[in-house]
């Protein structure tokens, strides 16, 4: 058994998360596909807590944690931070929230993220929301995001696209093979994308015909 997983498992034992039934939706899609934007809308309408793995990692850097420099370097290079770091932050945030419905945005980003989360928390997602968007559109959005992010520059953006294609898409394909992916055309305007998102979150009996 890997020591990383052992340590993380110990963290999970006896936690609230293992004792109660939680609803988890993984929100995936390339960088700039609109995950954060749509999660904010979903929170307002459907009572979920939004946890962005990227936001949690950036907060960890700001907090002056001992992992801060390592995380900063990985983000600047568009690389994926070791799972035990990200999973610990997600678990803490889930427990502190006191809620039981979570949108987990930008996670799992690779097979290691996926398998470790499942092993450590025992949680499987109810479904996976996948924002499908062409690279040219994502590039345009990232270059005009203006949030002062160290990774929204053209060199890092290209690296992030490569990591998405090589490491993250296989995770989406894995969930697709289990019938869990709800794919959304994310190239449309924000409001149109949210219309499609709403359909996914609305129980089929409640949908209003138009
Ligand atoms: P992600 O979290 O997937 O990286 P964001 O939600 O941060 O993406 O969106 C990236 C940028 O694109 C932001 O500046 C956001 O305002 C903008 N944006 C999000 N969705 C759309 C959309 N459907 N059309 C145009 N711009 C969008
Ligand atoms: O999702 P977001 O665009 O905010 O992620 C920014 C960066 O944070 C990623 O490019 C990656 O370096 C890091 N990250 C990670 N593991 C995750 C999510 C984000 O390493 N699961
Ligand atoms: Mg985001």
mmCIF file with all atom_site columns, N, CA and C in Angstrom, residues 109-141:
data_model
loop_
_atom_site.group_PDB
_atom_site.id
_atom_site.type_symbol
_atom_site.label_atom_id
_atom_site.label_alt_id
_atom_site.label_comp_id
_atom_site.label_asym_id
_atom_site.label_entity_id
_atom_site.label_seq_id
_atom_site.pdbx_PDB_ins_code
_atom_site.Cartn_x
_atom_site.Cartn_y
_atom_site.Cartn_z
_atom_site.occupancy
_atom_site.B_iso_or_equiv
_atom_site.pdbx_formal_charge
_atom_site.auth_seq_id
_atom_site.auth_comp_id
_atom_site.auth_asym_id
_atom_site.auth_atom_id
_atom_site.pdbx_PDB_model_num
ATOM 1  N N  . UNK A 1 109 ? -8.730  15.627 -12.288 1.00 0.00 ? 109 UNK A N  1
ATOM 2  C CA . UNK A 1 109 ? -8.033  16.131 -13.475 1.00 0.00 ? 109 UNK A CA 1
ATOM 3  C C  . UNK A 1 109 ? -7.229  15.038 -14.171 1.00 0.00 ? 109 UNK A C  1
ATOM 4  N N  . UNK A 1 110 ? -6.976  13.951 -13.491 1.00 0.00 ? 110 UNK A N  1
ATOM 5  C CA . UNK A 1 110 ? -6.273  12.811 -14.111 1.00 0.00 ? 110 UNK A CA 1
ATOM 6  C C  . UNK A 1 110 ? -6.705  11.518 -13.403 1.00 0.00 ? 110 UNK A C  1
ATOM 7  N N  . UNK A 1 111 ? -6.186  10.422 -13.910 1.00 0.00 ? 111 UNK A N  1
ATOM 8  C CA . UNK A 1 111 ? -6.580  9.114  -13.378 1.00 0.00 ? 111 UNK A CA 1
ATOM 9  C C  . UNK A 1 111 ? -6.187  8.976  -11.898 1.00 0.00 ? 111 UNK A C  1
ATOM 10 N N  . UNK A 1 112 ? -5.035  9.544  -11.548 1.00 0.00 ? 112 UNK A N  1
ATOM 11 C CA . UNK A 1 112 ? -4.575  9.472  -10.152 1.00 0.00 ? 112 UNK A CA 1
ATOM 12 C C  . UNK A 1 112 ? -5.558  10.211 -9.234  1.00 0.00 ? 112 UNK A C  1
ATOM 13 N N  . UNK A 1 113 ? -5.964  11.422 -9.626  1.00 0.00 ? 113 UNK A N  1
ATOM 14 C CA . UNK A 1 113 ? -6.979  12.172 -8.876  1.00 0.00 ? 113 UNK A CA 1
ATOM 15 C C  . UNK A 1 113 ? -8.234  11.325 -8.688  1.00 0.00 ? 113 UNK A C  1
ATOM 16 N N  . UNK A 1 114 ? -8.694  10.737 -9.775  1.00 0.00 ? 114 UNK A N  1
ATOM 17 C CA . UNK A 1 114 ? -9.965  9.991  -9.765  1.00 0.00 ? 114 UNK A CA 1
ATOM 18 C C  . UNK A 1 114 ? -9.909  8.797  -8.820  1.00 0.00 ? 114 UNK A C  1
ATOM 19 N N  . UNK A 1 115 ? -8.866  7.980  -9.018  1.00 0.00 ? 115 UNK A N  1
ATOM 20 C CA . UNK A 1 115 ? -8.786  6.734  -8.247  1.00 0.00 ? 115 UNK A CA 1
ATOM 21 C C  . UNK A 1 115 ? -8.540  7.027  -6.768  1.00 0.00 ? 115 UNK A C  1
ATOM 22 N N  . UNK A 1 116 ? -7.683  8.003  -6.474  1.00 0.00 ? 116 UNK A N  1
ATOM 23 C CA . UNK A 1 116 ? -7.349  8.310  -5.077  1.00 0.00 ? 116 UNK A CA 1
ATOM 24 C C  . UNK A 1 116 ? -8.570  8.871  -4.334  1.00 0.00 ? 116 UNK A C  1
ATOM 25 N N  . UNK A 1 117 ? -9.334  9.732  -4.992  1.00 0.00 ? 117 UNK A N  1
ATOM 26 C CA . UNK A 1 117 ? -10.521 10.312 -4.340  1.00 0.00 ? 117 UNK A CA 1
ATOM 27 C C  . UNK A 1 117 ? -11.518 9.214  -3.987  1.00 0.00 ? 117 UNK A C  1
ATOM 28 N N  . UNK A 1 118 ? -11.714 8.315  -4.931  1.00 0.00 ? 118 UNK A N  1
ATOM 29 C CA . UNK A 1 118 ? -12.676 7.235  -4.704  1.00 0.00 ? 118 UNK A CA 1
ATOM 30 C C  . UNK A 1 118 ? -12.219 6.344  -3.547  1.00 0.00 ? 118 UNK A C  1
ATOM 31 N N  . UNK A 1 119 ? -10.920 6.051  -3.537  1.00 0.00 ? 119 UNK A N  1
ATOM 32 C CA . UNK A 1 119 ? -10.366 5.173  -2.499  1.00 0.00 ? 119 UNK A CA 1
ATOM 33 C C  . UNK A 1 119 ? -10.429 5.830  -1.116  1.00 0.00 ? 119 UNK A C  1
ATOM 34 N N  . UNK A 1 120 ? -10.048 7.098  -1.077  1.00 0.00 ? 120 UNK A N  1
ATOM 35 C CA . UNK A 1 120 ? -9.924  7.792  0.204   1.00 0.00 ? 120 UNK A CA 1
ATOM 36 C C  . UNK A 1 120 ? -11.285 8.162  0.787   1.00 0.00 ? 120 UNK A C  1
ATOM 37 N N  . UNK A 1 121 ? -12.198 8.633  -0.066  1.00 0.00 ? 121 UNK A N  1
ATOM 38 C CA . UNK A 1 121 ? -13.484 9.114  0.456   1.00 0.00 ? 121 UNK A CA 1
ATOM 39 C C  . UNK A 1 121 ? -14.589 8.071  0.307   1.00 0.00 ? 121 UNK A C  1
ATOM 40 N N  . UNK A 1 122 ? -14.402 7.118  -0.587  1.00 0.00 ? 122 UNK A N  1
ATOM 41 C CA . UNK A 1 122 ? -15.463 6.149  -0.876  1.00 0.00 ? 122 UNK A CA 1
ATOM 42 C C  . UNK A 1 122 ? -16.616 6.755  -1.652  1.00 0.00 ? 122 UNK A C  1
ATOM 43 N N  . UNK A 1 123 ? -16.417 7.992  -2.137  1.00 0.00 ? 123 UNK A N  1
ATOM 44 C CA . UNK A 1 123 ? -17.504 8.687  -2.836  1.00 0.00 ? 123 UNK A CA 1
ATOM 45 C C  . UNK A 1 123 ? -17.365 8.504  -4.348  1.00 0.00 ? 123 UNK A C  1
ATOM 46 N N  . UNK A 1 124 ? -18.495 8.157  -4.977  1.00 0.00 ? 124 UNK A N  1
ATOM 47 C CA . UNK A 1 124 ? -18.555 8.154  -6.440  1.00 0.00 ? 124 UNK A CA 1
ATOM 48 C C  . UNK A 1 124 ? -19.494 9.274  -6.853  1.00 0.00 ? 124 UNK A C  1
ATOM 49 N N  . UNK A 1 125 ? -19.189 9.959  -7.953  1.00 0.00 ? 125 UNK A N  1
ATOM 50 C CA . UNK A 1 125 ? -20.069 11.068 -8.347  1.00 0.00 ? 125 UNK A CA 1
ATOM 51 C C  . UNK A 1 125 ? -21.429 10.557 -8.812  1.00 0.00 ? 125 UNK A C  1
ATOM 52 N N  . UNK A 1 126 ? -22.480 11.357 -8.528  1.00 0.00 ? 126 UNK A N  1
ATOM 53 C CA . UNK A 1 126 ? -23.802 11.009 -9.056  1.00 0.00 ? 126 UNK A CA 1
ATOM 54 C C  . UNK A 1 126 ? -23.786 11.119 -10.572 1.00 0.00 ? 126 UNK A C  1
ATOM 55 N N  . UNK A 1 127 ? -23.160 12.190 -11.076 1.00 0.00 ? 127 UNK A N  1
ATOM 56 C CA . UNK A 1 127 ? -22.904 12.313 -12.504 1.00 0.00 ? 127 UNK A CA 1
ATOM 57 C C  . UNK A 1 127 ? -21.771 13.316 -12.722 1.00 0.00 ? 127 UNK A C  1
ATOM 58 N N  . UNK A 1 128 ? -21.355 13.417 -13.977 1.00 0.00 ? 128 UNK A N  1
ATOM 59 C CA . UNK A 1 128 ? -20.252 14.313 -14.344 1.00 0.00 ? 128 UNK A CA 1
ATOM 60 C C  . UNK A 1 128 ? -20.784 15.308 -15.366 1.00 0.00 ? 128 UNK A C  1
ATOM 61 N N  . UNK A 1 129 ? -20.686 16.586 -15.031 1.00 0.00 ? 129 UNK A N  1
ATOM 62 C CA . UNK A 1 129 ? -21.106 17.627 -15.964 1.00 0.00 ? 129 UNK A CA 1
ATOM 63 C C  . UNK A 1 129 ? -19.880 18.002 -16.792 1.00 0.00 ? 129 UNK A C  1
ATOM 64 N N  . UNK A 1 130 ? -19.976 17.859 -18.098 1.00 0.00 ? 130 UNK A N  1
ATOM 65 C CA . UNK A 1 130 ? -18.812 18.090 -18.965 1.00 0.00 ? 130 UNK A CA 1
ATOM 66 C C  . UNK A 1 130 ? -19.088 19.252 -19.917 1.00 0.00 ? 130 UNK A C  1
ATOM 67 N N  . UNK A 1 131 ? -18.320 20.319 -19.738 1.00 0.00 ? 131 UNK A N  1
ATOM 68 C CA . UNK A 1 131 ? -18.448 21.480 -20.613 1.00 0.00 ? 131 UNK A CA 1
ATOM 69 C C  . UNK A 1 131 ? -17.514 21.318 -21.806 1.00 0.00 ? 131 UNK A C  1
ATOM 70 N N  . UNK A 1 132 ? -18.129 21.103 -22.945 1.00 0.00 ? 132 UNK A N  1
ATOM 71 C CA . UNK A 1 132 ? -17.377 20.826 -24.176 1.00 0.00 ? 132 UNK A CA 1
ATOM 72 C C  . UNK A 1 132 ? -17.222 22.134 -24.960 1.00 0.00 ? 132 UNK A C  1
ATOM 73 N N  . UNK A 1 133 ? -15.977 22.531 -25.204 1.00 0.00 ? 133 UNK A N  1
ATOM 74 C CA . UNK A 1 133 ? -15.735 23.839 -25.826 1.00 0.00 ? 133 UNK A CA 1
ATOM 75 C C  . UNK A 1 133 ? -14.480 23.758 -26.704 1.00 0.00 ? 133 UNK A C  1
ATOM 76 N N  . UNK A 1 134 ? -14.515 24.350 -27.909 1.00 0.00 ? 134 UNK A N  1
ATOM 77 C CA . UNK A 1 134 ? -13.314 24.320 -28.763 1.00 0.00 ? 134 UNK A CA 1
ATOM 78 C C  . UNK A 1 134 ? -12.160 25.119 -28.146 1.00 0.00 ? 134 UNK A C  1
ATOM 79 N N  . UNK A 1 135 ? -10.937 24.675 -28.427 1.00 0.00 ? 135 UNK A N  1
ATOM 80 C CA . UNK A 1 135 ? -9.758  25.342 -27.848 1.00 0.00 ? 135 UNK A CA 1
ATOM 81 C C  . UNK A 1 135 ? -9.673  26.825 -28.203 1.00 0.00 ? 135 UNK A C  1
ATOM 82 N N  . UNK A 1 136 ? -10.002 27.185 -29.456 1.00 0.00 ? 136 UNK A N  1
ATOM 83 C CA . UNK A 1 136 ? -9.878  28.609 -29.863 1.00 0.00 ? 136 UNK A CA 1
ATOM 84 C C  . UNK A 1 136 ? -10.738 29.483 -28.957 1.00 0.00 ? 136 UNK A C  1
ATOM 85 N N  . UNK A 1 137 ? -11.959 28.989 -28.645 1.00 0.00 ? 137 UNK A N  1
ATOM 86 C CA . UNK A 1 137 ? -12.861 29.763 -27.791 1.00 0.00 ? 137 UNK A CA 1
ATOM 87 C C  . UNK A 1 137 ? -12.321 29.823 -26.350 1.00 0.00 ? 137 UNK A C  1
ATOM 88 N N  . UNK A 1 138 ? -11.827 28.701 -25.856 1.00 0.00 ? 138 UNK A N  1
ATOM 89 C CA . UNK A 1 138 ? -11.290 28.684 -24.484 1.00 0.00 ? 138 UNK A CA 1
ATOM 90 C C  . UNK A 1 138 ? -10.086 29.629 -24.402 1.00 0.00 ? 138 UNK A C  1
ATOM 91 N N  . UNK A 1 139 ? -9.244  29.611 -25.436 1.00 0.00 ? 139 UNK A N  1
ATOM 92 C CA . UNK A 1 139 ? -8.057  30.488 -25.444 1.00 0.00 ? 139 UNK A CA 1
ATOM 93 C C  . UNK A 1 139 ? -8.479  31.956 -25.396 1.00 0.00 ? 139 UNK A C  1
ATOM 94 N N  . UNK A 1 140 ? -9.472  32.313 -26.221 1.00 0.00 ? 140 UNK A N  1
ATOM 95 C CA . UNK A 1 140 ? -9.971  33.702 -26.213 1.00 0.00 ? 140 UNK A CA 1
ATOM 96 C C  . UNK A 1 140 ? -10.440 34.092 -24.814 1.00 0.00 ? 140 UNK A C  1
ATOM 97 N N  . UNK A 1 141 ? -11.206 33.207 -24.195 1.00 0.00 ? 141 UNK A N  1
ATOM 98 C CA . UNK A 1 141 ? -11.768 33.522 -22.864 1.00 0.00 ? 141 UNK A CA 1
ATOM 99 C C  . UNK A 1 141 ? -10.663 33.672 -21.812 1.00 0.00 ? 141 UNK A C  1
#
